[in-house]
Amino acid sequence: MDGPDVGWYLIVAAILFGIGALGVMMRRSPLIVLLSLEIMLNAANLTLVAFARQQGNLDGQIFALAVMAVAAAEVAIGLGLIVAMARRRVPLDVDQASALRG
Amino acid sequence: MDSAISAGGWVCLLSPLAGAVAIALAGGRISRRAAAWISVLTTFVAFGGALVVFVGLWAADPSDREHVSTAYTWLSAGNFDVELQILVDTLSSTMMLIVSGVGGLIVWYSVGYMEGDDEERRYFAYMSLFVFSMLLLVQAGNFLLMLVGWGLVGLASYLLIGFWHHKPEAVAAAKKAFVMNAIGDATFALGCVLLIWSTGSLEFGDVFGQVDSLSSTTVNLVALGLLGGAVAKSAQIPLHTWLPDAMEGPTPVSALIHAATMVTAGVYLLVRASPIFEAAPDVQHLAAIIGAITLLVAGVVALVQWDIKRVIAYSTMSQIGYMFLAAGIGAYGYAIFHLMTHAFFKALLFMTAGLVIHHLDGEQDIRKMGGLRSIMPRTHVAFAVGGLALMGIPIFSGFWSKDGIVSAAFASGDALGYTLYVAGLLGALLTGLYTTRLYFAVFRGEPSEFVKEHAHEGHGEGPRSMTIPVGVLTVLATIGGLVVIPGVWEPFLHWIDETAEPLVQATVAEDYGTSAIAVSLALIGFYLARRAYEKGRQFVTNPGIWRVLEHKLYFDEAYDALFYKPAAALSVALRRNVEEPVVERSLDEIGSGTIQVGGEVGRVQSGLLRTYAVAVAFAVCVLVVVFVAVR
């Protein structure tokens, strides 16, 4: 099989996932949180595709396509929420949107 | 011919049901009169069906007088099937004629008696339901279907006793009747379960064929279960306390259910299941002993009652005691014969009592009555005929049947037979006493103030719909016994013998000898009662004994102390010591505990999105570690 070993892809995906996870955990702007989520999803996609290539079948690739579709839908909803927050002059800070506190 | 017999059976069974359903569904759309006549008509259609069956069987060859007609398989479980089937043979066709015939007359009588009542439609729907249930009981081809009819007559009886539901006593009496009957229903059902378990069938033919192969313990238990049902339904000691109270219902109900038909269902069961009882002779003798005790106790208690209907009710218990006695010694023909004549004369007595009560605006206390002979001459004749038949005076129907039972007791011999014989003769004396006492108190003497006040001229003795059935029953009570004349012709007994072969047969000499003794005892009773009446005395002069009898030997009080009070005390104790401290408090604890835990756990929910993200990430890491480590 051509190209680098599957391990390299997994390392890249792990780094991407870590960046995304840290972004979700540390940033306060909902826009950046959303962005970081996308990075995590794409890290997962990368592993899926990498394994699909290693196994030599298309299951992983198809699943990656499904993830992309879900991600697109999620972005549409997420951005819609953020726009709605901005319109109502709710501060764009996830720490302040804490109405669910028990 | 076979198809005609089966068709007659089904018409007889379903016609009253159709009547009940029609009245119930039509509701307010038909007039009260129309509902009444629907009920009368469907009952007489049933009588027509029963006649077809009877004539068909009569014409058939004696070997071909048992017809089972199956509609469909009602219940099927493995090898055990119960079919919706009716059995017509000589015994059930006789019962069908009695139930639908006497029932039709009484429903007809009700048309006049219930006129003007607010809820006539409901009354007639119940009456039709009762006639259907009773026919189901006597026509059932297996024990389960019989049990269904058994329960339904109990239900109809409950509904009709409590018909005047604005009267608290009527409602209480209805409940009492239902509960006492439920005890019998339960033992009957247990007997059936035991039969399924031991024979795998409930069909009469199958069961009776297998009786001999069963262990004696099983047979005895089954027979005891059936006897329990019969004792409760037929108001025999010790489950008799409901019958006198059941007199709270309308008088035609007392005549139909609590004298002529339902209360004799126990006797029918004893005769129908005679193969089982013959295999358990001890239980069968127990039935005879219960009958003898009941006939004496009820006869004595009847001496001190003041309510006209209660006197007749105790007399009913006493007469059913005779039937139990007969069935218990195996004189099945005489048991059914007395059942039939009793249906005639006891229905007649109740209906004439109903005429009297109707005439006196609902008064039932015989102390306020008297002298009605001149005011209601035709009612007086009918009552006198009923009374003579009840006392067993020759020619009248009761003479032929009751004396037959007593002489059969003599013929069965040994100590038990002679004891029963003496009890039967003493019963004849008691019957003479209480019947005459009632007759004189109501009809003889000068009209009392109360009677003068209520008996207006031109009132008549009752509407025609009441007097015609009374007339028919007067004729039947007079000549209805002539189907058995010992030694001369006994077609009725031979007819029943084909279904239930008797165990004893009195000789003609025994029959007439017994009759002579019984009739003279009844006449002595008549003479004593008459003398007591003329001197203005009661038979029981000792106030202590009087009190005991007036309280009906304290059965109600004893049951209250034995069953009701302990049960109520136990309930209260359980409520105080278990329900309140344990159940209710633990429920409270569960509730408040949950609220408290919720409050504590709620603090974890910070509402900060990033905290949640950290928690998820941390949890995933832990899971990964666990996953790797465990593997």
XYZ file of C-alpha atoms in Angstrom:
733
model
C 0.000 0.000 0.000
C 1.324 3.425 -0.896
C 1.781 6.402 1.306
C 2.581 6.723 4.988
C 1.628 4.124 7.552
C -1.815 4.444 9.204
C -0.125 5.376 12.477
C 0.923 8.753 11.135
C -2.586 9.609 10.203
C -3.727 8.665 13.688
C -1.096 10.934 15.216
C -2.272 13.851 13.107
C -5.909 13.048 13.990
C -5.052 12.850 17.688
C -3.328 16.236 17.557
C -6.294 17.749 15.733
C -8.737 16.212 18.246
C -6.685 17.520 21.152
C -6.658 21.039 19.686
C -10.416 20.861 19.161
C -11.103 19.502 22.635
C -8.954 22.143 24.268
C -10.740 24.779 22.229
C -14.159 23.560 23.420
C -12.959 23.451 26.993
C -11.076 26.749 27.139
C -12.579 29.292 24.792
C -15.606 31.358 25.787
C -16.847 32.564 22.433
C -19.569 30.277 21.103
C -18.286 30.826 17.581
C -14.857 29.469 18.471
C -16.414 26.592 20.420
C -18.343 25.634 17.321
C -15.218 25.865 15.244
C -13.333 23.632 17.666
C -16.158 21.095 17.492
C -15.725 20.991 13.742
C -12.025 20.317 14.180
C -12.835 17.385 16.477
C -15.310 15.970 14.020
C -12.800 16.234 11.219
C -10.197 14.516 13.336
C -12.611 11.663 13.680
C -13.235 11.758 9.952
C -9.521 11.507 9.318
C -9.232 8.341 11.393
C -12.240 6.858 9.649
C -10.792 7.489 6.232
C -7.361 6.286 7.309
C -8.721 3.017 8.572
C -10.896 2.646 5.499
C -7.800 2.914 3.370
C -5.907 0.459 5.539
C -8.730 -2.096 5.487
C -9.309 -1.574 1.817
C -13.053 -1.128 1.960
C -15.290 1.891 1.729
C -17.251 1.598 4.960
C -15.211 4.218 6.788
C -15.363 6.659 3.890
C -19.121 6.377 3.685
C -19.355 6.928 7.389
C -17.127 10.013 7.045
C -19.544 11.396 4.476
C -22.391 10.854 6.912
C -20.416 12.684 9.611
C -19.894 15.601 7.234
C -23.613 15.802 6.580
C -24.343 15.796 10.289
C -21.635 18.367 10.867
C -23.112 20.638 8.222
C -26.516 20.411 9.839
C -25.014 21.055 13.228
C -23.174 24.144 11.997
C -26.366 25.472 10.474
C -28.175 25.120 13.799
C -25.226 26.355 15.840
C -24.710 29.464 13.695
C -28.435 30.085 13.741
C -28.348 30.017 17.543
C -25.424 32.396 17.645
C -27.150 34.830 15.287
C -30.262 34.639 17.425
C -28.177 35.342 20.537
C -26.559 38.350 18.863
C -29.927 39.721 17.756
C -31.336 39.538 21.251
C -28.204 41.199 22.526
C -27.312 38.217 24.655
C -23.597 38.449 25.380
C -21.669 36.032 23.183
C -20.050 34.225 26.094
C -20.810 30.586 26.922
C -19.984 31.136 30.575
C -22.774 33.633 30.918
C -25.371 31.365 29.291
C -25.754 29.320 32.453
C -29.508 29.234 32.986
C -29.330 25.430 33.449
C -27.509 25.759 36.747
C -29.117 23.373 39.226
C -87.990 -34.984 16.649
C -84.484 -34.476 17.977
C -84.114 -31.145 16.268
C -87.474 -29.977 17.615
C -86.408 -30.872 21.154
C -83.096 -29.049 20.827
C -84.747 -26.041 19.205
C -87.341 -25.941 21.983
C -84.548 -25.999 24.556
C -82.692 -23.105 22.963
C -85.859 -21.044 22.476
C -86.740 -21.644 26.101
C -83.287 -20.547 27.205
C -82.776 -17.525 24.988
C -86.235 -15.996 24.883
C -86.096 -14.425 28.385
C -82.564 -13.212 27.657
C -83.853 -11.516 24.512
C -86.607 -9.943 26.601
C -84.156 -8.613 29.178
C -81.833 -7.221 26.498
C -84.718 -5.660 24.565
C -86.082 -3.889 27.647
C -82.615 -2.726 28.670
C -81.732 -1.397 25.208
C -85.113 0.193 24.517
C -84.904 2.148 27.771
C -87.147 5.157 27.827
C -88.277 4.699 24.236
C -90.973 2.205 25.240
C -93.684 2.716 27.813
C -93.567 0.983 31.176
C -96.522 -1.157 30.200
C -94.751 -2.284 27.034
C -91.672 -3.320 29.031
C -93.876 -5.328 31.371
C -95.646 -7.124 28.566
C -92.372 -7.868 26.746
C -91.198 -9.578 29.899
C -94.438 -11.548 30.314
C -94.507 -12.541 26.658
C -90.895 -13.740 26.477
C -91.363 -15.778 29.643
C -94.419 -17.481 28.200
C -92.530 -18.087 24.927
C -89.951 -19.841 27.083
C -92.766 -21.884 28.603
C -93.842 -22.796 25.078
C -90.312 -23.962 24.308
C -90.270 -26.001 27.497
C -93.598 -27.579 26.529
C -92.193 -28.561 23.125
C -89.237 -30.188 24.856
C -91.479 -31.964 27.342
C -93.885 -33.304 24.736
C -90.983 -34.321 22.495
C -89.345 -36.258 25.309
C -92.631 -37.770 26.388
C -93.227 -39.091 22.900
C -89.676 -40.354 22.538
C -88.529 -43.826 23.406
C -87.483 -44.037 27.099
C -83.954 -44.925 26.001
C -83.757 -41.733 23.961
C -84.710 -39.104 26.501
C -81.380 -37.419 26.984
C -80.411 -34.783 24.467
C -77.262 -32.713 24.534
C -77.132 -29.798 22.142
C -73.849 -27.958 21.729
C -73.627 -24.457 20.329
C -69.848 -24.174 20.191
C -66.707 -24.824 22.192
C -66.641 -22.068 24.698
C -63.314 -22.671 26.316
C -60.487 -24.922 25.287
C -57.265 -25.535 27.172
C -55.207 -28.529 26.099
C -57.297 -31.636 26.586
C -59.825 -29.775 28.659
C -62.811 -28.421 26.754
C -65.898 -26.676 27.981
C -68.710 -26.390 25.522
C -71.688 -24.100 25.480
C -74.167 -26.930 25.662
C -77.610 -27.571 26.997
C -78.807 -30.860 28.353
C -82.480 -31.714 28.164
C -83.642 -34.852 29.864
C -86.588 -35.779 32.038
C -85.227 -33.893 35.045
C -84.263 -30.667 33.313
C -87.422 -30.568 31.189
C -89.485 -30.770 34.389
C -87.470 -27.952 35.925
C -87.821 -25.892 32.732
C -91.598 -26.234 32.893
C -91.699 -25.223 36.561
C -89.333 -22.275 36.134
C -90.870 -20.828 33.006
C -94.460 -21.691 33.907
C -94.558 -20.445 37.495
C -92.141 -17.691 36.458
C -94.492 -16.549 33.686
C -97.435 -16.426 36.100
C -95.457 -14.398 38.619
C -94.138 -11.961 36.017
C -97.699 -11.525 34.855
C -98.779 -10.885 38.445
C -96.006 -8.295 38.709
C -97.651 -6.270 35.945
C -100.389 -5.370 38.386
C -98.272 -5.334 41.521
C -95.613 -2.997 40.216
C -97.974 -0.651 38.403
C -97.089 2.922 39.163
C -93.596 2.183 40.389
C -91.061 4.663 39.087
C -88.704 2.064 37.716
C -90.906 -0.648 36.319
C -88.709 -1.085 33.259
C -85.676 -1.859 35.365
C -87.753 -4.309 37.406
C -88.943 -6.247 34.384
C -85.497 -6.328 32.803
C -84.195 -7.878 36.042
C -87.084 -10.348 36.159
C -86.340 -11.529 32.618
C -82.661 -11.746 33.458
C -83.539 -13.913 36.421
C -85.714 -16.281 34.404
C -82.915 -16.634 31.843
C -80.329 -17.320 34.538
C -82.481 -19.924 36.210
C -83.145 -21.665 32.898
C -79.417 -21.620 32.181
C -78.838 -23.225 35.562
C -81.263 -26.080 34.952
C -80.397 -26.621 31.286
C -76.608 -26.446 31.571
C -74.890 -29.515 30.181
C -71.765 -29.171 32.314
C -70.800 -27.946 35.740
C -69.134 -24.760 34.511
C -72.176 -23.534 32.616
C -74.284 -24.461 35.630
C -71.948 -22.411 37.801
C -72.469 -19.478 35.436
C -76.240 -19.797 35.833
C -75.707 -20.300 39.568
C -73.834 -17.003 39.809
C -76.279 -15.174 37.552
C -79.321 -16.118 39.635
C -77.413 -14.816 42.649
C -76.805 -11.565 40.800
C -80.447 -11.256 39.727
C -81.526 -12.006 43.279
C -79.174 -9.309 44.579
C -80.502 -6.772 42.086
C -84.134 -7.557 42.871
C -83.833 -7.679 46.660
C -82.223 -4.256 46.492
C -84.696 -3.056 43.873
C -86.073 -0.365 46.167
C -82.639 1.067 46.685
C -83.945 4.070 48.588
C -84.644 1.707 51.502
C -81.432 1.123 53.493
C -82.740 -2.227 54.816
C -83.311 -3.459 51.263
C -79.766 -2.555 50.250
C -78.355 -4.235 53.354
C -80.454 -7.351 52.713
C -79.258 -7.481 49.104
C -75.639 -7.308 50.178
C -76.192 -9.953 52.811
C -77.817 -12.297 50.315
C -74.975 -11.779 47.882
C -72.247 -12.406 50.429
C -73.884 -15.523 51.879
C -74.409 -16.864 48.373
C -70.831 -16.049 47.436
C -69.677 -18.466 50.143
C -71.648 -21.223 48.454
C -70.481 -20.154 44.988
C -66.900 -20.429 46.193
C -67.284 -23.970 47.535
C -69.139 -24.966 44.363
C -66.298 -23.546 42.255
C -63.727 -25.373 44.383
C -65.640 -28.603 43.819
C -65.518 -27.930 40.067
C -61.771 -27.277 40.177
C -61.291 -30.553 41.984
C -63.368 -32.296 39.320
C -61.254 -30.823 36.514
C -58.133 -31.870 38.349
C -59.301 -35.428 38.994
C -61.426 -36.250 35.937
C -60.298 -33.682 33.364
C -63.859 -32.840 32.445
C -66.875 -30.965 33.699
C -69.463 -32.521 31.444
C -72.135 -34.305 33.473
C -71.930 -37.543 31.517
C -68.118 -37.727 31.609
C -67.890 -36.862 35.275
C -70.572 -39.286 36.430
C -68.974 -42.048 34.380
C -65.666 -41.562 36.149
C -66.954 -41.163 39.697
C -66.290 -44.794 40.605
C -62.616 -44.570 39.674
C -61.937 -41.624 41.971
C -60.509 -41.902 45.457
C -63.024 -41.587 48.244
C -61.305 -38.472 49.598
C -61.704 -36.709 46.266
C -65.325 -37.686 45.898
C -66.086 -36.594 49.449
C -64.419 -33.224 48.924
C -66.219 -32.643 45.616
C -69.539 -33.604 47.175
C -68.878 -31.297 50.131
C -68.111 -28.431 47.758
C -71.315 -28.968 45.821
C -73.284 -29.358 49.049
C -71.873 -26.034 50.281
C -73.183 -24.353 47.151
C -76.567 -26.020 47.519
C -76.871 -25.105 51.203
C -76.122 -21.427 50.546
C -78.431 -21.117 47.551
C -81.273 -22.979 49.212
C -80.975 -21.105 52.514
C -80.300 -24.137 54.700
C -78.642 -23.941 58.088
C -75.979 -22.611 58.612
C -76.044 -20.352 55.526
C -79.754 -19.498 55.790
C -79.672 -16.050 57.381
C -80.078 -14.159 54.119
C -83.497 -15.522 53.167
C -85.718 -13.824 55.782
C -83.996 -10.502 55.122
C -84.494 -10.982 51.390
C -88.184 -10.317 51.999
C -87.314 -6.627 51.687
C -87.673 -7.039 47.930
C -90.976 -6.650 46.072
C -93.410 -9.473 46.915
C -93.475 -11.052 43.405
C -89.689 -11.329 43.718
C -90.116 -13.168 46.989
C -92.603 -15.451 45.278
C -90.473 -16.159 42.222
C -86.927 -16.164 43.526
C -87.181 -16.763 47.227
C -89.872 -19.418 47.163
C -90.611 -21.028 43.815
C -87.406 -21.273 41.848
C -83.990 -19.970 42.891
C -83.932 -21.324 46.408
C -84.767 -24.766 45.060
C -81.657 -24.726 42.853
C -79.776 -26.480 45.635
C -82.242 -29.364 45.516
C -81.857 -29.541 41.752
C -78.085 -29.701 42.162
C -78.359 -32.510 44.709
C -80.518 -34.513 42.320
C -78.552 -33.646 39.182
C -75.233 -34.589 40.799
C -76.720 -37.626 42.527
C -74.027 -40.025 41.172
C -71.389 -37.952 42.974
C -73.382 -37.857 46.193
C -74.100 -41.575 46.011
C -70.368 -42.178 45.811
C -70.011 -40.082 48.962
C -72.830 -41.437 51.159
C -71.641 -39.609 54.270
C -72.008 -36.258 52.555
C -75.378 -37.268 51.189
C -76.559 -38.150 54.665
C -75.180 -34.823 55.848
C -77.488 -33.140 53.327
C -80.434 -35.042 54.774
C -79.435 -34.099 58.331
C -79.025 -30.429 57.381
C -82.455 -30.561 55.776
C -84.024 -32.108 58.879
C -82.428 -29.549 61.223
C -83.479 -26.678 58.979
C -87.038 -27.872 58.657
C -87.428 -28.032 62.430
C -85.597 -24.811 63.304
C -87.310 -22.784 60.594
C -90.671 -24.216 61.585
C -90.159 -23.182 65.216
C -88.884 -19.705 64.325
C -91.887 -19.185 62.025
C -94.103 -19.458 65.114
C -92.989 -16.139 66.558
C -92.556 -13.895 63.516
C -94.919 -10.970 63.015
C -94.150 -10.088 59.408
C -96.476 -11.943 57.034
C -93.719 -12.423 54.468
C -91.175 -13.569 57.025
C -93.499 -16.289 58.270
C -93.831 -17.558 54.708
C -90.074 -17.201 54.214
C -89.354 -19.414 57.212
C -91.918 -21.859 55.947
C -90.008 -21.880 52.623
C -86.787 -22.752 54.422
C -88.627 -25.481 56.273
C -90.109 -26.967 53.096
C -86.746 -26.875 51.308
C -85.461 -28.732 54.348
C -87.891 -31.509 53.375
C -86.503 -31.500 49.841
C -82.927 -31.727 51.129
C -84.013 -34.562 53.365
C -85.498 -36.366 50.370
C -82.458 -35.789 48.161
C -80.191 -36.822 51.033
C -81.802 -40.221 51.475
C -82.009 -40.739 47.727
C -85.729 -40.168 47.153
C -84.962 -37.956 44.165
C -88.384 -38.232 42.566
C -90.083 -37.011 45.729
C -87.538 -34.198 46.146
C -88.381 -32.837 42.703
C -92.073 -33.575 43.208
C -92.125 -31.555 46.414
C -90.088 -28.876 44.648
C -92.858 -28.622 42.060
C -95.846 -28.641 44.408
C -94.012 -26.245 46.714
C -93.449 -23.912 43.768
C -97.206 -23.917 43.209
C -98.463 -23.422 46.728
C -95.653 -21.233 48.030
C -95.851 -18.896 45.034
C -99.599 -18.838 45.658
C -99.117 -17.960 49.334
C -96.678 -15.192 48.506
C -98.939 -13.810 45.815
C -101.975 -13.771 48.087
C -99.798 -12.157 50.746
C -98.890 -9.648 48.043
C -102.589 -8.998 47.399
C -103.112 -8.398 51.113
C -100.086 -6.099 51.339
C -101.195 -4.290 48.189
C -104.647 -3.867 49.635
C -103.354 -2.513 52.952
C -100.994 0.009 51.371
C -97.785 -1.900 52.058
C -98.449 -3.062 55.623
C -96.815 -6.390 56.466
C -97.335 -6.722 60.214
C -99.936 -9.408 60.961
C -100.746 -7.794 64.314
C -102.403 -4.977 62.399
C -104.348 -7.369 60.159
C -107.371 -9.499 60.817
C -110.849 -10.099 59.513
C -109.832 -9.885 55.902
C -112.040 -12.840 55.030
C -115.107 -10.700 54.562
C -113.226 -7.950 52.762
C -111.181 -10.091 50.370
C -113.202 -13.311 49.958
C -111.450 -14.603 46.847
C -107.992 -13.891 48.255
C -109.094 -15.698 51.380
C -109.986 -18.816 49.397
C -106.670 -18.733 47.517
C -104.700 -18.328 50.737
C -106.649 -21.101 52.399
C -105.875 -23.432 49.486
C -102.185 -22.516 49.691
C -102.232 -23.090 53.438
C -103.961 -26.462 53.151
C -101.469 -27.556 50.518
C -98.616 -26.397 52.749
C -100.021 -28.305 55.721
C -100.376 -31.410 53.604
C -104.110 -31.932 53.875
C -105.344 -34.674 51.512
C -106.202 -33.884 47.904
C -104.159 -30.679 48.029
C -100.794 -30.905 46.314
C -98.525 -30.736 49.369
C -100.120 -33.852 50.824
C -98.837 -36.132 48.064
C -95.311 -34.799 47.996
C -94.496 -34.157 51.647
C -95.846 -37.440 52.964
C -93.938 -39.253 50.250
C -90.713 -37.749 51.581
C -91.473 -38.692 55.169
C -92.399 -42.271 54.296
C -89.250 -42.586 52.172
C -87.277 -41.635 55.294
C -89.024 -44.465 57.129
C -88.314 -46.873 54.285
C -84.611 -46.028 54.259
C -84.496 -47.649 57.695
C -81.708 -47.647 60.337
C -81.261 -45.054 63.060
C -80.736 -42.165 60.662
C -83.844 -42.960 58.665
C -86.054 -43.200 61.749
C -84.637 -39.964 63.173
C -85.362 -38.193 59.911
C -88.819 -39.743 59.930
C -89.572 -38.316 63.354
C -88.163 -34.948 62.303
C -90.379 -34.958 59.216
C -93.457 -35.745 61.291
C -92.626 -33.054 63.847
C -92.209 -30.705 60.896
C -95.749 -31.570 59.796
C -97.016 -30.564 63.238
C -95.050 -27.296 63.145
C -96.301 -26.566 59.640
C -99.866 -26.976 60.862
C -99.184 -24.629 63.764
C -97.536 -21.733 61.951
C -99.756 -21.915 58.881
C -102.915 -21.829 60.946
C -101.554 -19.058 63.155
C -100.853 -16.936 60.088
C -104.212 -17.732 58.508
C -106.225 -16.836 61.578
C -104.248 -13.689 62.317
C -104.743 -12.345 58.825
C -108.163 -13.505 57.735
C -110.311 -14.449 60.723
C -111.852 -12.411 63.486
C -113.232 -8.938 63.277
C -111.554 -6.428 60.945
C -109.027 -4.437 62.936
C -109.000 -0.657 63.109
C -106.103 -0.574 60.718
C -107.889 -2.778 58.201
C -111.077 -0.713 58.395
C -109.074 2.416 57.764
C -107.358 1.073 54.664
C -109.878 -1.259 53.094
C -112.216 1.018 51.212
C -115.306 -0.144 49.403
C -115.021 -0.703 45.692
C -111.264 -1.069 45.839
C -111.579 -4.608 44.537
C -109.144 -7.354 45.445
C -106.580 -6.355 42.873
C -106.244 -5.775 39.147
C -107.021 -8.638 36.810
C -103.359 -9.199 35.967
C -102.899 -10.113 39.633
C -106.013 -12.164 40.227
C -105.767 -14.401 37.127
C -102.305 -15.802 37.968
C -103.456 -16.316 41.543
C -106.462 -18.199 40.214
C -104.311 -20.421 38.001
C -101.970 -21.189 40.880
C -104.908 -21.912 43.175
C -106.010 -24.602 40.733
C -102.455 -25.951 40.424
C -101.942 -25.969 44.188
C -105.151 -27.956 44.527
C -104.705 -30.589 41.847
C -100.994 -30.309 41.049
C -100.189 -33.209 43.341
C -102.400 -35.703 41.571
C -99.567 -36.827 39.304
C -98.436 -39.119 42.085
C -100.901 -41.300 43.946
C -98.921 -43.994 45.735
C -99.768 -47.448 44.513
C -102.268 -46.214 41.941
C -100.336 -44.207 39.435
C -96.977 -42.498 39.734
C -96.035 -41.129 36.299
C -94.148 -38.175 37.757
C -91.862 -40.361 39.846
C -91.128 -42.714 36.941
C -90.373 -39.690 34.803
C -87.729 -38.386 37.237
C -86.452 -41.898 37.961
C -85.193 -42.109 34.392
C -82.606 -39.444 35.190
C -81.965 -40.158 38.859
C -82.696 -43.691 40.024
C -84.017 -43.536 43.611
C -82.226 -45.318 46.441
C -85.303 -45.921 48.551
C -88.831 -46.882 47.732
C -91.529 -46.895 50.369
C -94.180 -49.569 50.198
C -97.775 -48.524 49.675
C -98.624 -49.476 53.253
C -95.793 -47.317 54.608
C -96.981 -44.464 52.418
C -100.537 -44.460 53.635
C -99.571 -45.187 57.236
C -97.236 -42.203 57.243
C -99.874 -40.065 55.604
C -102.347 -40.919 58.315
C -99.884 -39.894 61.046
C -98.737 -36.745 59.228
C -102.245 -35.564 58.450
C -103.418 -36.126 61.999
C -100.387 -34.200 63.292
C -101.156 -31.346 60.907
C -104.769 -31.374 62.095
C -103.608 -31.351 65.715
C -101.464 -28.367 64.784
C -104.483 -26.731 63.224
C -106.615 -27.396 66.286
C -103.982 -26.127 68.750
C -103.346 -22.997 66.714
C -107.030 -22.328 66.436
C -107.579 -22.720 70.152
C -104.623 -20.482 70.893
C -106.035 -17.897 68.506
C -109.447 -18.018 70.073
C -107.930 -17.516 73.517
C -105.693 -14.768 72.169
C -102.524 -16.587 73.128
C -99.250 -17.412 71.412
C -97.753 -20.911 71.557
C -94.527 -19.733 73.067
C -95.382 -18.234 76.408
C -91.968 -18.271 78.058
C -90.482 -14.815 77.395
C -86.916 -16.165 77.384
C -87.632 -18.724 74.694
C -89.663 -16.142 72.807
C -86.716 -13.789 72.758
C -84.371 -16.502 71.523
C -86.770 -17.406 68.720
C -87.470 -13.818 67.811
C -83.745 -13.353 67.345
C -83.795 -16.422 65.093
C -81.617 -18.412 67.523
C -79.000 -15.639 67.428
C -77.435 -16.780 64.155
C -76.950 -13.214 62.939
C -75.489 -12.144 66.259
C -73.180 -15.170 66.330
C -71.895 -14.506 62.799
C -71.437 -10.883 63.732
C -69.342 -11.842 66.742
C -67.507 -14.702 65.004
C -66.680 -13.222 61.623
C -67.548 -9.566 61.292
C -66.206 -8.215 64.582
C -62.837 -10.028 64.470
C -62.375 -9.060 60.829
C -63.197 -5.433 61.564
C -60.912 -5.429 64.622
C -58.128 -6.995 62.583
C -58.550 -4.353 59.888
C -58.410 -1.530 62.385
C -55.350 -3.041 64.045
C -53.592 -3.483 60.712
C -54.413 0.079 59.773
C -53.016 1.439 63.027
C -49.978 -0.777 63.358
C -48.939 -1.561 59.806
C -50.495 0.791 57.308
C -49.859 4.052 59.110
C -46.401 3.540 60.653
C -44.855 1.251 58.051
C -46.439 1.752 54.650
C -47.455 5.378 54.760
C -44.387 6.588 56.622
C -41.998 4.725 54.351
C -43.685 6.303 51.357
C -43.200 9.716 52.952
C -39.571 8.887 53.594
C -39.022 7.848 50.001
C -40.503 11.128 48.825
C -38.631 13.466 51.125
C -35.396 11.476 50.714
C -35.588 11.830 46.946
C -36.124 15.573 47.222
C -33.114 15.913 49.493
C -30.808 13.852 47.267
C -32.025 15.811 44.265
C -31.074 19.056 45.951
C -27.564 17.785 46.665
C -26.990 16.309 43.219
C -28.412 19.415 41.563
C -25.327 21.372 42.541
C -23.297 19.391 40.004
C -25.268 21.122 37.296
C -23.291 24.341 37.134
C -24.829 25.461 33.872
C -21.341 26.191 32.540
C -20.935 24.613 29.129
C -17.185 24.349 29.426
C -17.389 22.477 32.674
C -19.587 19.921 31.014
C -17.101 19.584 28.181
C -14.292 18.968 30.653
C -16.417 16.411 32.475
C -17.167 14.574 29.239
C -13.523 14.596 28.200
C -12.402 13.412 31.616
C -15.008 10.658 31.653
C -13.936 9.472 28.219
C -10.339 9.363 29.374
C -11.321 7.304 32.412
C -13.309 4.937 30.219
C -10.379 4.515 27.846
C -8.088 3.700 30.741
C -10.594 1.239 32.175
C -11.154 -0.340 28.772
C -7.457 -0.826 28.142
C -6.722 -1.952 31.678
C -9.525 -4.502 31.825
C -8.581 -5.940 28.480
